[in-house]
Short mmCIF file of C-alpha atoms in Angstrom, two decimals:
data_model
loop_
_atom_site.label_atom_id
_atom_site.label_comp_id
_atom_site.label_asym_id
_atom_site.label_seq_id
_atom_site.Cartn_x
_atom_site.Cartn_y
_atom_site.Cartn_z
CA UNK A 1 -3.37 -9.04 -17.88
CA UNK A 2 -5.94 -5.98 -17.66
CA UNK A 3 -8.88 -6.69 -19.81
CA UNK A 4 -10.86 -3.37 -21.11
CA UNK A 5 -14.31 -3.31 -22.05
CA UNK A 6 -15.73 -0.69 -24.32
CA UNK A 7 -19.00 0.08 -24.30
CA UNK A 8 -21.81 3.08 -25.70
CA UNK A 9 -21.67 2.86 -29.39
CA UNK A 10 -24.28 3.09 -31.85
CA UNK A 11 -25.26 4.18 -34.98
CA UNK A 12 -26.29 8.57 -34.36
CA UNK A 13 -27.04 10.80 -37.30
CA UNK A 14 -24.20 13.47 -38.11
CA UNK A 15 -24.23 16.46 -35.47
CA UNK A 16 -25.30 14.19 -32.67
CA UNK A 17 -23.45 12.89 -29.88
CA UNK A 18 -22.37 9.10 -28.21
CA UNK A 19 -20.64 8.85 -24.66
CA UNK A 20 -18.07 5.93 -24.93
CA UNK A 21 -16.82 4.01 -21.67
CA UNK A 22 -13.90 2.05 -20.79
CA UNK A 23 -13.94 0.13 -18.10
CA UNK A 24 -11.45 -2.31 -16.29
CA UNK A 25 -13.20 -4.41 -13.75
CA UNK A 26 -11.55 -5.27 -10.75
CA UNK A 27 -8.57 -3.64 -11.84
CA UNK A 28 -7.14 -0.15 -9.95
CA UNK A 29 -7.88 1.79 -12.92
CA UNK A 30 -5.93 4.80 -11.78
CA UNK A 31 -2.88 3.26 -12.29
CA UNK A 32 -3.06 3.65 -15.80
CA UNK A 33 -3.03 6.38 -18.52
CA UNK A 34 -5.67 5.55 -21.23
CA UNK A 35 -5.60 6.49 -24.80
CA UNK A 36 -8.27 5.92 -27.57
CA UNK A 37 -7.67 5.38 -30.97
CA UNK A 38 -9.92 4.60 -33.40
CA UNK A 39 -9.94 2.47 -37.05
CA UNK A 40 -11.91 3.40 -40.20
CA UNK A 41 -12.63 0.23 -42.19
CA UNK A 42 -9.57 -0.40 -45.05
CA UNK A 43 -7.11 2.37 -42.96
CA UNK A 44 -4.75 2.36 -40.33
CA UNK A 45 -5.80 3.02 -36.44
CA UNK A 46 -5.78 6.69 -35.49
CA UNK A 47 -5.18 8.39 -32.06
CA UNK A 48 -8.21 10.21 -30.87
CA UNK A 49 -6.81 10.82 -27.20
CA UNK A 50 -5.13 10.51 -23.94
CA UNK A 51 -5.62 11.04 -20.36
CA UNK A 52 -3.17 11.00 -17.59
CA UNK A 53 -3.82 8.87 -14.46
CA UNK A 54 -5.40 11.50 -12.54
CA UNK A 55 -7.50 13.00 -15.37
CA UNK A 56 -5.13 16.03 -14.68
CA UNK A 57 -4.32 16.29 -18.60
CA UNK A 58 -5.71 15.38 -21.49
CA UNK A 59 -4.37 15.75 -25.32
CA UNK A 60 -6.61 15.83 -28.33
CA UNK A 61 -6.00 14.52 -32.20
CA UNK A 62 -6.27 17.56 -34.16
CA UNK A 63 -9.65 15.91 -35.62
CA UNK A 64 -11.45 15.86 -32.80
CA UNK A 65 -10.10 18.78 -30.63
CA UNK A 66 -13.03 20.92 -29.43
CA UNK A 67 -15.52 17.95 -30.66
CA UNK A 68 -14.34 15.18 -28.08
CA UNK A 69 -13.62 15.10 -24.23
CA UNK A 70 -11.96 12.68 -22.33
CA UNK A 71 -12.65 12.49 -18.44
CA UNK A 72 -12.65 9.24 -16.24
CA UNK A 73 -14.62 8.07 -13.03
CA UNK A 74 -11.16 6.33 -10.70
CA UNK A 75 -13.65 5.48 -8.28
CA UNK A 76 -15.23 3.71 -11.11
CA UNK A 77 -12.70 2.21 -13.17
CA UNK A 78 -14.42 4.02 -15.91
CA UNK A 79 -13.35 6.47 -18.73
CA UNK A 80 -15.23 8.35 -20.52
CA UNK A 81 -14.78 9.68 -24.25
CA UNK A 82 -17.76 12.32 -25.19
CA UNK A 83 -18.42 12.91 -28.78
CA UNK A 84 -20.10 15.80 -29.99
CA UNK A 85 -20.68 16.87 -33.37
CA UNK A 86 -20.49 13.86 -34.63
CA UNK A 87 -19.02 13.53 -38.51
CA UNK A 88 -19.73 10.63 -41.21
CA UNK A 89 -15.85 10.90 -40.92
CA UNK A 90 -15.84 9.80 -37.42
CA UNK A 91 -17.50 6.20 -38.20
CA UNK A 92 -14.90 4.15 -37.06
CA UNK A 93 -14.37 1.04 -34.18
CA UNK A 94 -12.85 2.96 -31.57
CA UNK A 95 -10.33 1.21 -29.28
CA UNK A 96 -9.33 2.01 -25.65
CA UNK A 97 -5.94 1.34 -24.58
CA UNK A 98 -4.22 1.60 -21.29
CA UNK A 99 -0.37 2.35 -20.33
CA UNK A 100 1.66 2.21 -17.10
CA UNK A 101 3.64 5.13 -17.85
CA UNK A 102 1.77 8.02 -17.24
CA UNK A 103 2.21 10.55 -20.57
CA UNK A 104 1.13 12.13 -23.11
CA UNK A 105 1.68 8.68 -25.69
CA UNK A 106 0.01 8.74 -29.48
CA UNK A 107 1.55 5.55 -30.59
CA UNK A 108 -0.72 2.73 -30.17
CA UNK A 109 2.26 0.23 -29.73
CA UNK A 110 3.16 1.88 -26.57
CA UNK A 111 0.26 0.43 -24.57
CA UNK A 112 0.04 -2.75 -22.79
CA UNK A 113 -3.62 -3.54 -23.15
CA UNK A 114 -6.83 -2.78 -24.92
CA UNK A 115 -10.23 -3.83 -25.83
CA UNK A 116 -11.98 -5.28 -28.45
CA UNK A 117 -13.65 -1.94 -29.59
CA UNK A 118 -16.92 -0.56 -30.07
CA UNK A 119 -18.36 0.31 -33.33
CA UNK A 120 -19.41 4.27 -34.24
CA UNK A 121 -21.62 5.07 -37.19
CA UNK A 122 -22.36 8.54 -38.10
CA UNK A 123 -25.09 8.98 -40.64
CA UNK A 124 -25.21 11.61 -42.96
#
């Protein structure tokens, strides 16, 4: 069982930014792909993004493309999601999730473990 821990959200006013982490401890982190999805209150989860194992690759929801980046830290068992430009849209919990199978993956269902999420708010 790999346990993810999210961490770096907060409450930012619209056109700011948050730096999100995901981190596995203990775990060799580079094993995985991770993806992040996130879930508005009263709607379904949402992919936000992916990274391969190496950080080689990344691939962007169409929402967030240009906005977000997605880099990790192997050495640190961390990764990273950057938000800039932050949206009242983008208020969400926003999940990491991690996958043995290194690809491109946009379906939630497809990863073996997550964490419990941290909260985004985005003021307007």
């Amino acid at each position: 069982q790999v346990q993810l821990e999210e961490s770096g959200g907060g409450l930012v006013q619209a056109g700011g930014s948050l730096r999100l982490s995901c981190a596995a401890p203990g775990r060799t982190f580079s094993n995985y792909a991770i993806g992040w999805f996130r879930q508005h209150p009263g709607k379904e989860r949402e992919f936000v993004g992916t990274i391969t194992r190496s950080g080689g690759s990344t691939t962007y929801a169409e929402s967030v493309k240009g906005r977000f980046t997605i880099s990790r830290d192997n050495a640190k068992n961390t990764v990273f999601l950057q938000m800039n430009s932050l949206k009242p849209e983008d208020t969400a919990v926003y999940r990491c999730a991690a996958s043995l199978f290194d690809s491109v993956d946009t379906d939630w269902d497809d990863y073996e473990y997550s964490g419990q999420g941290t909260q985004v708010t985005v003021s307007s």
